[in-house]
CSV table of C-alpha atoms in Angstrom, one decimal:
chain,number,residue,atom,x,y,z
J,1168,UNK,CA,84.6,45.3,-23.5
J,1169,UNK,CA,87.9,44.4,-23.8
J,1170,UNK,CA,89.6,40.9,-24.2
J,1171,UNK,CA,92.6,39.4,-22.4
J,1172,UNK,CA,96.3,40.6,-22.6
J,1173,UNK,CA,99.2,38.3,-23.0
J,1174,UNK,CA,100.6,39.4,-20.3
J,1175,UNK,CA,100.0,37.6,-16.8
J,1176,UNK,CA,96.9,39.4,-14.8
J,1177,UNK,CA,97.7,40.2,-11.4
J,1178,UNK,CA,95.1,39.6,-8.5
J,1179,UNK,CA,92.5,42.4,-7.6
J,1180,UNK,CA,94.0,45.6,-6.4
J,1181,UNK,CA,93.5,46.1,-2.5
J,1182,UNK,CA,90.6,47.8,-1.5
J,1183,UNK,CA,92.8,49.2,1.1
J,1184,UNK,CA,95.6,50.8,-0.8
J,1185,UNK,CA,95.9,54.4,-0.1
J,1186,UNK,CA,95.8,56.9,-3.1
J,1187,UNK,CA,99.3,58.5,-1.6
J,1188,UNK,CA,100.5,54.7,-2.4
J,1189,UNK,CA,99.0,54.5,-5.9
J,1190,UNK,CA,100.9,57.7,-6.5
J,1191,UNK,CA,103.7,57.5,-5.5
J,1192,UNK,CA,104.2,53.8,-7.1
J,1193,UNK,CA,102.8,55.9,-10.5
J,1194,UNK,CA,105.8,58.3,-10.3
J,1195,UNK,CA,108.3,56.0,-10.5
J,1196,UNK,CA,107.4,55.3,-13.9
J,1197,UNK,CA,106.7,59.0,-14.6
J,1198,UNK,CA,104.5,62.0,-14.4
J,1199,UNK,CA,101.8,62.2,-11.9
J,1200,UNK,CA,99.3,65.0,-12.7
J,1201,UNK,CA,97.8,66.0,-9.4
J,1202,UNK,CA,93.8,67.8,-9.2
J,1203,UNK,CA,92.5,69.3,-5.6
J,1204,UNK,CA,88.6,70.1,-4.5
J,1205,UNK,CA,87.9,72.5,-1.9
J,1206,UNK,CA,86.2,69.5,-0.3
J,1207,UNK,CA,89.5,68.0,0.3
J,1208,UNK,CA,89.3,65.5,-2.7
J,1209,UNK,CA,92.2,64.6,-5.3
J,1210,UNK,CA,92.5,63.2,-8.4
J,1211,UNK,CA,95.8,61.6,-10.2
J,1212,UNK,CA,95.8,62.3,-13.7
J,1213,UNK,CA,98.6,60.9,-16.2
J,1214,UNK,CA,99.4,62.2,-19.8
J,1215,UNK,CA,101.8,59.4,-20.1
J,1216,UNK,CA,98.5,56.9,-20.2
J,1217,UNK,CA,96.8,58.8,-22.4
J,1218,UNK,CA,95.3,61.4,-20.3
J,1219,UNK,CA,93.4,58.7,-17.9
J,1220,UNK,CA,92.4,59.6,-14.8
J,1221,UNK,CA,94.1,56.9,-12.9
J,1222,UNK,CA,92.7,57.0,-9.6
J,1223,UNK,CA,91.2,59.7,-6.8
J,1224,UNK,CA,90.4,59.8,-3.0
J,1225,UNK,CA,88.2,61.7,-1.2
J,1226,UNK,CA,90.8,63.4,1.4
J,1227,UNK,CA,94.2,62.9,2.8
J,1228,UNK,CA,95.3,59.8,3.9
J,1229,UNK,CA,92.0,58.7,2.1
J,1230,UNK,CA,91.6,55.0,0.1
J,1231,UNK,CA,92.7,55.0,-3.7
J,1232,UNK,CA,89.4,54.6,-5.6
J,1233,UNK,CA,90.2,53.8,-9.1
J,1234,UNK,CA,92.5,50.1,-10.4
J,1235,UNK,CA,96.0,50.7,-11.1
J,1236,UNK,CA,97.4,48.0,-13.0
J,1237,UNK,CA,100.6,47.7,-11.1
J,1238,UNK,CA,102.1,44.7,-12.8
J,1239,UNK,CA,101.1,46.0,-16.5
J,1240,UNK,CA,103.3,49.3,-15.4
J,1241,UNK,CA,106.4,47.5,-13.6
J,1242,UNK,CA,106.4,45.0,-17.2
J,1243,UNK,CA,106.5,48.2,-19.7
J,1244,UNK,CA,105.1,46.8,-22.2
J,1245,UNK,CA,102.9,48.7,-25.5
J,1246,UNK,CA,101.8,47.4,-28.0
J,1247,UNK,CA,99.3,44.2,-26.5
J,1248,UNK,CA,96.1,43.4,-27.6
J,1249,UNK,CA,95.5,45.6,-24.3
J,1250,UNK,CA,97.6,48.0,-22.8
J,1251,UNK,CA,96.3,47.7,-19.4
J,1252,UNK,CA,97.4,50.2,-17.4
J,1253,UNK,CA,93.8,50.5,-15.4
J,1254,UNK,CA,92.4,54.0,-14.7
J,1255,UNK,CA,88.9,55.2,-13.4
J,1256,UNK,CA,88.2,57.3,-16.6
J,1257,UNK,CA,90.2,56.3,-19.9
J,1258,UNK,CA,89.2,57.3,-23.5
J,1259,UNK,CA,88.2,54.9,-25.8
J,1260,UNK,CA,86.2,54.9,-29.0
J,1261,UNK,CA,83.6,52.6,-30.3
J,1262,UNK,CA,82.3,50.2,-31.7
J,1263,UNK,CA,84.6,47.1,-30.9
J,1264,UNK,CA,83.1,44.5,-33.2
J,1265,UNK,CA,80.6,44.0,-36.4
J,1266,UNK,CA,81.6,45.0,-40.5
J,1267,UNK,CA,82.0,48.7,-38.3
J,1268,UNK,CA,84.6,47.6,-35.6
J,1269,UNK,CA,87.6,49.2,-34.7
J,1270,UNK,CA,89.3,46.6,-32.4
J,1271,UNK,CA,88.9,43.7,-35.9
J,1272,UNK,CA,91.3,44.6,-38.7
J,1273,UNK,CA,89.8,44.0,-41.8
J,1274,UNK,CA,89.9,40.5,-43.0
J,1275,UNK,CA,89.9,39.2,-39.4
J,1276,UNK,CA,87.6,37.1,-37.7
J,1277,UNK,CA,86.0,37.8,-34.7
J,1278,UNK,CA,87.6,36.2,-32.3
J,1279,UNK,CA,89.9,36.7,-29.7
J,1280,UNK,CA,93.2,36.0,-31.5
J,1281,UNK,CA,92.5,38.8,-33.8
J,1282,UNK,CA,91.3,41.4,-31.3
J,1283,UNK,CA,93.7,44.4,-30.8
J,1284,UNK,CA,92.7,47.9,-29.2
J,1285,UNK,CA,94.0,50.5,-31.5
J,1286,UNK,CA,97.3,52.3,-31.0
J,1287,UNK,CA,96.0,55.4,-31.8
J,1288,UNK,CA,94.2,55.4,-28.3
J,1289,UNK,CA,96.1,52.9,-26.1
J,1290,UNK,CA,99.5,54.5,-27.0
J,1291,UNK,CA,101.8,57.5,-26.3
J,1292,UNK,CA,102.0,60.2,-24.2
J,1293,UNK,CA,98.8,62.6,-24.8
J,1294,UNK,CA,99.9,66.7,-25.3
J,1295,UNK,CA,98.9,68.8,-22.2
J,1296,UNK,CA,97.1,72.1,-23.5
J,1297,UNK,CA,96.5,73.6,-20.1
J,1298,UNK,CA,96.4,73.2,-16.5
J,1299,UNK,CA,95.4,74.3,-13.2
J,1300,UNK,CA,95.2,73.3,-9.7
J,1301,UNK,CA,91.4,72.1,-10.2
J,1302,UNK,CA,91.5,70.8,-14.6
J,1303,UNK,CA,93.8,70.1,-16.9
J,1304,UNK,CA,93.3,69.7,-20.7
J,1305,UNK,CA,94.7,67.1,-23.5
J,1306,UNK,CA,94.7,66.8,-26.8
J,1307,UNK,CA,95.4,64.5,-29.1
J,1308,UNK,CA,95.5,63.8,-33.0
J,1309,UNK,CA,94.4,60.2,-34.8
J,1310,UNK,CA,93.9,58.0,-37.5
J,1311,UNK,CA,91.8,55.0,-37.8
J,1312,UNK,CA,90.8,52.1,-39.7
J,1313,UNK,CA,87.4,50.1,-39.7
J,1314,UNK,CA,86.8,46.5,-40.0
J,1315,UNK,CA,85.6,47.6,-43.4
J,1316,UNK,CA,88.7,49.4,-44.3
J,1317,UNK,CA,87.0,52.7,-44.2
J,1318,UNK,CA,89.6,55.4,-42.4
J,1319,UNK,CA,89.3,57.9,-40.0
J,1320,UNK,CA,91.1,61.1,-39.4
J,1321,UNK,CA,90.3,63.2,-36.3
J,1322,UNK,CA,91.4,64.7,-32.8
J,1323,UNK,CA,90.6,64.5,-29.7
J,1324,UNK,CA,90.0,67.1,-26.9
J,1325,UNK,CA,89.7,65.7,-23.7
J,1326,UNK,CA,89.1,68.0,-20.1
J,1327,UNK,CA,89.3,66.8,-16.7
J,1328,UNK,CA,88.0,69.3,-13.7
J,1329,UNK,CA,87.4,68.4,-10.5
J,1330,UNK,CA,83.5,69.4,-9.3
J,1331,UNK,CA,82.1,70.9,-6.6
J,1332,UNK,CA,79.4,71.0,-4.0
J,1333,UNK,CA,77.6,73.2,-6.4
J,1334,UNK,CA,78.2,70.6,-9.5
J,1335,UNK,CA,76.5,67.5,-7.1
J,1336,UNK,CA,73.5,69.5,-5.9
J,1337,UNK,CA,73.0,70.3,-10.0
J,1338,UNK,CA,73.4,66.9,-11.6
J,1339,UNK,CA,72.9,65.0,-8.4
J,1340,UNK,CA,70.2,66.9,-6.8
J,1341,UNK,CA,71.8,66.1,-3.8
J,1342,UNK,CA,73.2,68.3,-0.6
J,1343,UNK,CA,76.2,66.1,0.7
J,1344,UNK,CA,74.6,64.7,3.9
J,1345,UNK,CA,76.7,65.7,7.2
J,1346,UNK,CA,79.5,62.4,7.8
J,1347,UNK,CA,80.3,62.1,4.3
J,1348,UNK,CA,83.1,62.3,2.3
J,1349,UNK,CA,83.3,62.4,-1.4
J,1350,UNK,CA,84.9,63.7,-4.7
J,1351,UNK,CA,84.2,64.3,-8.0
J,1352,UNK,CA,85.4,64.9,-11.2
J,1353,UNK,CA,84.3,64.9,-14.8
J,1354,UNK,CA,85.6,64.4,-18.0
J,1355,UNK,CA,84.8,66.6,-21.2
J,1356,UNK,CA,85.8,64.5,-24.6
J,1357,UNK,CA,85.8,65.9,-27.8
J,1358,UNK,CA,86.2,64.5,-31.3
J,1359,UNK,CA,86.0,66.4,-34.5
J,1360,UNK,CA,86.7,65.1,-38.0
J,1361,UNK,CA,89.8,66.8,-39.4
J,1362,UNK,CA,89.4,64.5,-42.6
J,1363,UNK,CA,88.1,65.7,-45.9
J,1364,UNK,CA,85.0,63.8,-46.3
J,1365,UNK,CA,82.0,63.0,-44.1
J,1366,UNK,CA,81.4,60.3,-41.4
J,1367,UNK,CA,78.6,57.9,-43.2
J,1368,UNK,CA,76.4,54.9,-41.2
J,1369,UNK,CA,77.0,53.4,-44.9
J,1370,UNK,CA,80.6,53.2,-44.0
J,1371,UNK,CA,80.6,53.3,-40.5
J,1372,UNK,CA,80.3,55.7,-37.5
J,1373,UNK,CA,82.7,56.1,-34.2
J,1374,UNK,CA,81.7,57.1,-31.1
J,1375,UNK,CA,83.2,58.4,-27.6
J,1376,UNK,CA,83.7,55.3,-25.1
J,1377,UNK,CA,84.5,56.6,-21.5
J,1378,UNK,CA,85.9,53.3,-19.2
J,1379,UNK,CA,85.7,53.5,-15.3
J,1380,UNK,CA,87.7,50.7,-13.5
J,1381,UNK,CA,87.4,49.9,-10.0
J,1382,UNK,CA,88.5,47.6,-7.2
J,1383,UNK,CA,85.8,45.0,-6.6
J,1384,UNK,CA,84.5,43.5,-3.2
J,1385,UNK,CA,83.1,40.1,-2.7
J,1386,UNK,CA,79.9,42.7,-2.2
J,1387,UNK,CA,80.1,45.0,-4.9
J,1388,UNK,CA,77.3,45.3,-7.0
J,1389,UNK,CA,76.5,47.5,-10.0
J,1390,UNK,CA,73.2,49.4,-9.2
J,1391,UNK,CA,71.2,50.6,-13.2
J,1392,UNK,CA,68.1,52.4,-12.4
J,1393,UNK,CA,65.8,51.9,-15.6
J,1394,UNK,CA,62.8,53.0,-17.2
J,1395,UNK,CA,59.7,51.2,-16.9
J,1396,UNK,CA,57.5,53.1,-19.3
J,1397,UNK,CA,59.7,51.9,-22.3
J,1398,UNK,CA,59.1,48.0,-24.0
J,1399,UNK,CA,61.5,45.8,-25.3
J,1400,UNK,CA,64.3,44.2,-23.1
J,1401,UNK,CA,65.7,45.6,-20.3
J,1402,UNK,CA,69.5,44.6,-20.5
J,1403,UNK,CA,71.4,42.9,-22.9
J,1404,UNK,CA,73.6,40.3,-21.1
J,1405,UNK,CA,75.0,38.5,-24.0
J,1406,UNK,CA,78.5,40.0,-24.3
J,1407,UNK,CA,80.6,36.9,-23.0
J,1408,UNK,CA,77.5,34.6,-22.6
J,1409,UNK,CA,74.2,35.0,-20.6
J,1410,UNK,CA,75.2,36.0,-16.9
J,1411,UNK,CA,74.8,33.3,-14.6
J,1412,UNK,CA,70.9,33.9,-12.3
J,1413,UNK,CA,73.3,34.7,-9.5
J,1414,UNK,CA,75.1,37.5,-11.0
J,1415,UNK,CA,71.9,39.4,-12.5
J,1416,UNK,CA,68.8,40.8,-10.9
J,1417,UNK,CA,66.6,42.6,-13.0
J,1418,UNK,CA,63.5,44.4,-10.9
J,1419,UNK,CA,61.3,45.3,-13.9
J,1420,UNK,CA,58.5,46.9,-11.8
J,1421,UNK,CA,60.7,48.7,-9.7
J,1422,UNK,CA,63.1,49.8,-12.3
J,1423,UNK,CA,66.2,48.8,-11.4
J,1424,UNK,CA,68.9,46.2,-11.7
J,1425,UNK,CA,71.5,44.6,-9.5
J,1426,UNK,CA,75.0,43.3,-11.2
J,1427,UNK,CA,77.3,41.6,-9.1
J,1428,UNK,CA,80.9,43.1,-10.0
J,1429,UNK,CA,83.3,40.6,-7.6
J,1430,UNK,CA,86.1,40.2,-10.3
J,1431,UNK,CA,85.9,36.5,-10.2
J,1432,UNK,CA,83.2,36.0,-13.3
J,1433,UNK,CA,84.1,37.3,-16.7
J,1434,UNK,CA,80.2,38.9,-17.6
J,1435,UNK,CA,78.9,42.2,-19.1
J,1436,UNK,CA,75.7,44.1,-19.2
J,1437,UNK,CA,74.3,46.6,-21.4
J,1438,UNK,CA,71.4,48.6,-21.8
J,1439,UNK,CA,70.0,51.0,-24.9
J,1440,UNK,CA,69.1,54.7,-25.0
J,1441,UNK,CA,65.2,53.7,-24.6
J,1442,UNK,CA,65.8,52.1,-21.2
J,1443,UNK,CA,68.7,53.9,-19.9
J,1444,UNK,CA,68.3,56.9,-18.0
J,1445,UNK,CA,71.3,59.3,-17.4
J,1446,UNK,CA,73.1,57.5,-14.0
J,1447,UNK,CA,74.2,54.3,-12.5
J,1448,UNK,CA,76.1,53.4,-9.5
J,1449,UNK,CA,78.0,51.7,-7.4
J,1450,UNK,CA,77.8,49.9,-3.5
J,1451,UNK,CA,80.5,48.1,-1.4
J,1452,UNK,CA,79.1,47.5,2.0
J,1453,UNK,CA,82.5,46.1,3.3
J,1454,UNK,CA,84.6,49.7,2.2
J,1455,UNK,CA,81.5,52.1,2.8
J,1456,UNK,CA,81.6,53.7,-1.0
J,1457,UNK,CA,78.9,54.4,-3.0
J,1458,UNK,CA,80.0,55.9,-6.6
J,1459,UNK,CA,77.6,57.0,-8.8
J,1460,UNK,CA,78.0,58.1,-12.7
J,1461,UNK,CA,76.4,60.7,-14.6
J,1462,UNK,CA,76.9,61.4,-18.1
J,1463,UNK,CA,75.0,64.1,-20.5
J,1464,UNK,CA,72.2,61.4,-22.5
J,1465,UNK,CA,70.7,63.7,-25.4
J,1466,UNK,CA,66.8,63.9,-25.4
J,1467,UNK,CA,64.8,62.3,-27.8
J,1468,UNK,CA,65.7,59.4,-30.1
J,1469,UNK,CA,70.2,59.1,-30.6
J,1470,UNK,CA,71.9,55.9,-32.6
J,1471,UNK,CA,74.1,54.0,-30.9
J,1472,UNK,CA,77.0,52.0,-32.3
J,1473,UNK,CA,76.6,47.7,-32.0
J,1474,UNK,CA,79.7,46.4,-30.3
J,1475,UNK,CA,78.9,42.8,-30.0
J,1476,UNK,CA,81.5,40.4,-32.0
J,1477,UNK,CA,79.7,39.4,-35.5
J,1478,UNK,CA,78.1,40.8,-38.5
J,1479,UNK,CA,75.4,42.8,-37.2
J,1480,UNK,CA,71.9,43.2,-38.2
J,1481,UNK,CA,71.9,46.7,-37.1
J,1482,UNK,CA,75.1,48.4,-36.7
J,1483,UNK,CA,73.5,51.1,-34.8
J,1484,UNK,CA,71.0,49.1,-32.5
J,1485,UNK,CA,73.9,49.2,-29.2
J,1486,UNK,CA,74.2,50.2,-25.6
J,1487,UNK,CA,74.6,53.6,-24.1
J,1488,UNK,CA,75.6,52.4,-20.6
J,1489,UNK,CA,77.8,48.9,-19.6
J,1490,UNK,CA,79.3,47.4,-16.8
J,1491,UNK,CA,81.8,44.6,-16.9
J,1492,UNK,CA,82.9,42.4,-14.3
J,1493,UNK,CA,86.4,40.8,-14.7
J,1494,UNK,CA,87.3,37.3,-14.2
J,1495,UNK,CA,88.8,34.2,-16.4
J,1496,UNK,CA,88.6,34.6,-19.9
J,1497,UNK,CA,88.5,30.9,-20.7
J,1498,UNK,CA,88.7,28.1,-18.7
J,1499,UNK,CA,92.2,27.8,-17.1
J,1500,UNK,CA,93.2,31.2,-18.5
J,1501,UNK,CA,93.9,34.7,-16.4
J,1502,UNK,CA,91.6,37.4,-16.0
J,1503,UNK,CA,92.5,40.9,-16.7
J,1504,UNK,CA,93.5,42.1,-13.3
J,1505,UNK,CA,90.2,41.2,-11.5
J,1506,UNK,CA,88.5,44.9,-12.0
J,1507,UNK,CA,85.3,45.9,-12.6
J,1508,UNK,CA,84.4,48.4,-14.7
J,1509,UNK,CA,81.0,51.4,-15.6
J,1510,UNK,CA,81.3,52.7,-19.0
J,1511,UNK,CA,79.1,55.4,-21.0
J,1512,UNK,CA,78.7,56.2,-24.7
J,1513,UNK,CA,77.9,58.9,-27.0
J,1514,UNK,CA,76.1,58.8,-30.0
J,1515,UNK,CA,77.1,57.7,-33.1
J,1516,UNK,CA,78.9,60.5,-34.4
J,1517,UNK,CA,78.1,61.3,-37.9
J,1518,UNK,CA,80.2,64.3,-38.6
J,1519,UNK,CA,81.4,66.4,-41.9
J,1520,UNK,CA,84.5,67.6,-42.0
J,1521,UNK,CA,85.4,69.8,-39.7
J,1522,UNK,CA,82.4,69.0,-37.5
J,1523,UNK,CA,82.7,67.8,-33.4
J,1524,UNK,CA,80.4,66.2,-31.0
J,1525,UNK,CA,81.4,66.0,-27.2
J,1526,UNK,CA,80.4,63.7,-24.6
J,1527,UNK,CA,80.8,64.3,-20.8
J,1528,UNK,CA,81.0,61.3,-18.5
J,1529,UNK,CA,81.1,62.6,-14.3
J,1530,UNK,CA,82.2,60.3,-11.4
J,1531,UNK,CA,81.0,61.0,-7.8
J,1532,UNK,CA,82.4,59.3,-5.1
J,1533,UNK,CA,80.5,59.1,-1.6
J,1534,UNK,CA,82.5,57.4,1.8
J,1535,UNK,CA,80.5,57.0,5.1
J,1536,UNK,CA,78.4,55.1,7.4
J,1537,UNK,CA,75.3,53.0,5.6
J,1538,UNK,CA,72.7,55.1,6.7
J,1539,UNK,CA,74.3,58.4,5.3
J,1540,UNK,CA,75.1,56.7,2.2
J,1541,UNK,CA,71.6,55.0,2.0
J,1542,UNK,CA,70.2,59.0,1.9
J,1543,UNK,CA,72.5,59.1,-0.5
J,1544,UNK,CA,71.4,56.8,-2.9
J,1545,UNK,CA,67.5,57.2,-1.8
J,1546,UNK,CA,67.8,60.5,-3.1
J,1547,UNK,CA,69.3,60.4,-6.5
J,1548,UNK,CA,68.6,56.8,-7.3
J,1549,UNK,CA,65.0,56.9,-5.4
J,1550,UNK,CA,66.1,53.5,-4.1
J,1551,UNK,CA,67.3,52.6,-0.8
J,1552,UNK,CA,70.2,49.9,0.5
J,1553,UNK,CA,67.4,48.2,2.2
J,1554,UNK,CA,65.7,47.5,-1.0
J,1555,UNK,CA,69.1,46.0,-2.6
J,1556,UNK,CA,69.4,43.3,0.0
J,1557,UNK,CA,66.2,42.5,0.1
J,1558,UNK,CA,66.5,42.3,-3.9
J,1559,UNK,CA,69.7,41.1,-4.6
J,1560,UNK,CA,72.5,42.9,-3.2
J,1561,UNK,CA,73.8,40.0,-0.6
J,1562,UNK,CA,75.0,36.9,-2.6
J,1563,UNK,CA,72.5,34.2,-1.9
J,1564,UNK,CA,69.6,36.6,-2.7
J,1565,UNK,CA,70.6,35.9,-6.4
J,1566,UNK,CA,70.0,32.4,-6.7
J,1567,UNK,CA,66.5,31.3,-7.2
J,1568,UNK,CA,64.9,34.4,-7.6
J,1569,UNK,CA,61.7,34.1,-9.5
J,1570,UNK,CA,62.0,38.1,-10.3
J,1571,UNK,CA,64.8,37.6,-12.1
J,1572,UNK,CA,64.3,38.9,-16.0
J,1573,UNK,CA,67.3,38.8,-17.7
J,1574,UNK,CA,66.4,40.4,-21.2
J,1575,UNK,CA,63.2,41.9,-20.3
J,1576,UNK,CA,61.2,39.4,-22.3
């Protein structure tokens, strides 16, 4: 995940502000690309941030549900080790560290003062190919540079479309319960290699990196159903340092995992294509919202690229699914904005010339009463909101807890 910015972070975004506020504060630093449901759900799109979907609601008059980065915006600043401009789907590719890195020119060290997202994905204004009232498409042409100097020539497609009831009840397996509100959109990200020779694990592999950031509660947690019938740990929680006992449940039995995501603790999480399954979630009792993601996970056996800051072992040992919670990045230092974030990953992508592979990443957002959302979550998740407070979802649950297995071991 990323590191800071030099700019100054601002505090957490209002749960409260109203996605008529977030857009209309967007279009005074330019255009607004606007998406509608027949469920009464919008999205805010901008090609000026690189085709990121910056933030939805589920009706009129409805709460903005993605982090806008208003200070980042007002400053109007490129260029940073970050351009944070927030967004609750942004493009990115991977990996960020190890001899394969993107985010380490070569010759740097791994460390924060040499970290720098690429501008060939955090800059410029991303070409509109078409558009309707419910998807809009961008593309966008790039070259790259490993840590290893190896360079990469490609473009990207990238499709947002909002989803319908239809669309839940097929990835979901869900009929919306009566009381709820909710919207949903998806992303379709392509890359193909437009160079002349082949992508090569020898020399390094890139892979689609789809970002979701959120507002944060003092209750929000991060919800990773698991599998059981795999070995081998559970979560990598090493990122940024081991997450503190009170941050991290991890129900092995059960199969699931609770991540507290407050945007006060700088901490990630990760887990690997043999323990992930295709969703994970969100739940803020405070604001009523569930969210849930779903992204397309291959079957059978995929490599992953290794993000983690060194020379890897295994370049292609990494996570399919993250979540990062926001907070100081040293002592005395700013946070990023005090977001949270999901993220999803493709494969590695090892592609000849001329060759594409496509990952989808779909956000679902559900806003009602705690029994309807409970359904909800019991349904696709199989695990109820009872079962999170009595397992970690309230904050003093965490401490303590002889459950706990942070690394599956």
């Amino acid at each position: 995940m990323e590191q800071a910015t030099t700019l100054p972070a601002a505090l957490p975004s209002p749960a409260g502000r109203t996605f008529d506020d977030d857009v209309a504060f967007l279009r005074q630093h330019g255009d607004v690309l606007l998406l509608a449901s027949p469920s009464g759900g919008r999205v805010a799109v901008s090609a000026q941030y690189q085709g990121r979907v910056m933030t939805s609601t589920v009706g009129e008059g409805g709460r903005s549900l993605g982090w806008v980065q208003r200070d980042f915006i007002e400053a109007g600043k490129t260029g940073t080790q970050f351009d944070n401009y927030g967004g609750e789907d942004r493009f990115w590719l991977g990996p960020e560290g190890g001899q394969f890195g993107l985010y380490f020119p070569p010759g740097k060290p791994f460390e924060i003062s040499a970290w720098q997202t690429p501008a060939a994905f955090q800059e410029g204004v991303w070409d509109v190919r078409e558009r309707s009232d419910s998807a809009v498409s961008f593309h966008r042409s790039m070259k790259l540079v490993n840590h290893s100097g190896t360079p990469f020539q490609l473009d990207v497609d990238r499709r947002i479309s909002m989803l319908t009831a239809d669309d839940v009840a097929r990835y979901l397996g869900l009929t919306v319960p009566d009381g709820v509100r909710w919207v949903a959109f998806e992303s379709d990200n392509r890359i193909t290699n437009t160079g002349t020779m082949p992508w090569s694990e020898k020399t390094g592999l890139l892979s689609i990196w789809i970002l979701a950031m959120y507002p944060p509660t003092d209750e929000t947690r991060v919800v990773i159903p698991f599998r059981t019938d795999e070995t081998g740990p559970v979560v990598n929680d090493a990122y940024f340092g081991k997450v503190p006992a009170d941050r991290l449940v991890v129900h092995e039995k059960e199969g699931f995992l609770v991540f507290r995501c407050d945007g006060r603790h700088r901490s990630k999480i990760g887990l690997g294509p043999d323990r992930a399954l295709s969703l994970l979630g969100s739940y803020s009792p405070s604001t009523g919202l569930l969210t849930i993601v779903h992204y397309d996970k291959p079957q059978g056996p995929a490599r992953y690229v290794n993000s983690m800051w060194e020379q890897q072992k295994d370049p292609f040992s990494g996570d399919v699914i993250n979540s990062y919670n926001d907070g100081p990045t040293a002592p005395g230092k700013p946070a990023l904005g005090g977001f949270y974030e999901i993220e999803t990953s493709s494969p590695a992508a090892a592609l000849h010339p001329g060759q594409s592979l496509t990952h989808k990443h779909r956000t679902f957002h559900f806003v009602g009463e705690e029994k309807a959302l409970s359904a909800v979550l019991e349904t696709v998740m199989h695990i109820r909101l009872g079962d999170l407070r009595e397992r970690g979802l309230e904050a003093g649950a965490y401490e303590g807890d002889p459950r706990r297995i942070a690394t599956g071991q």
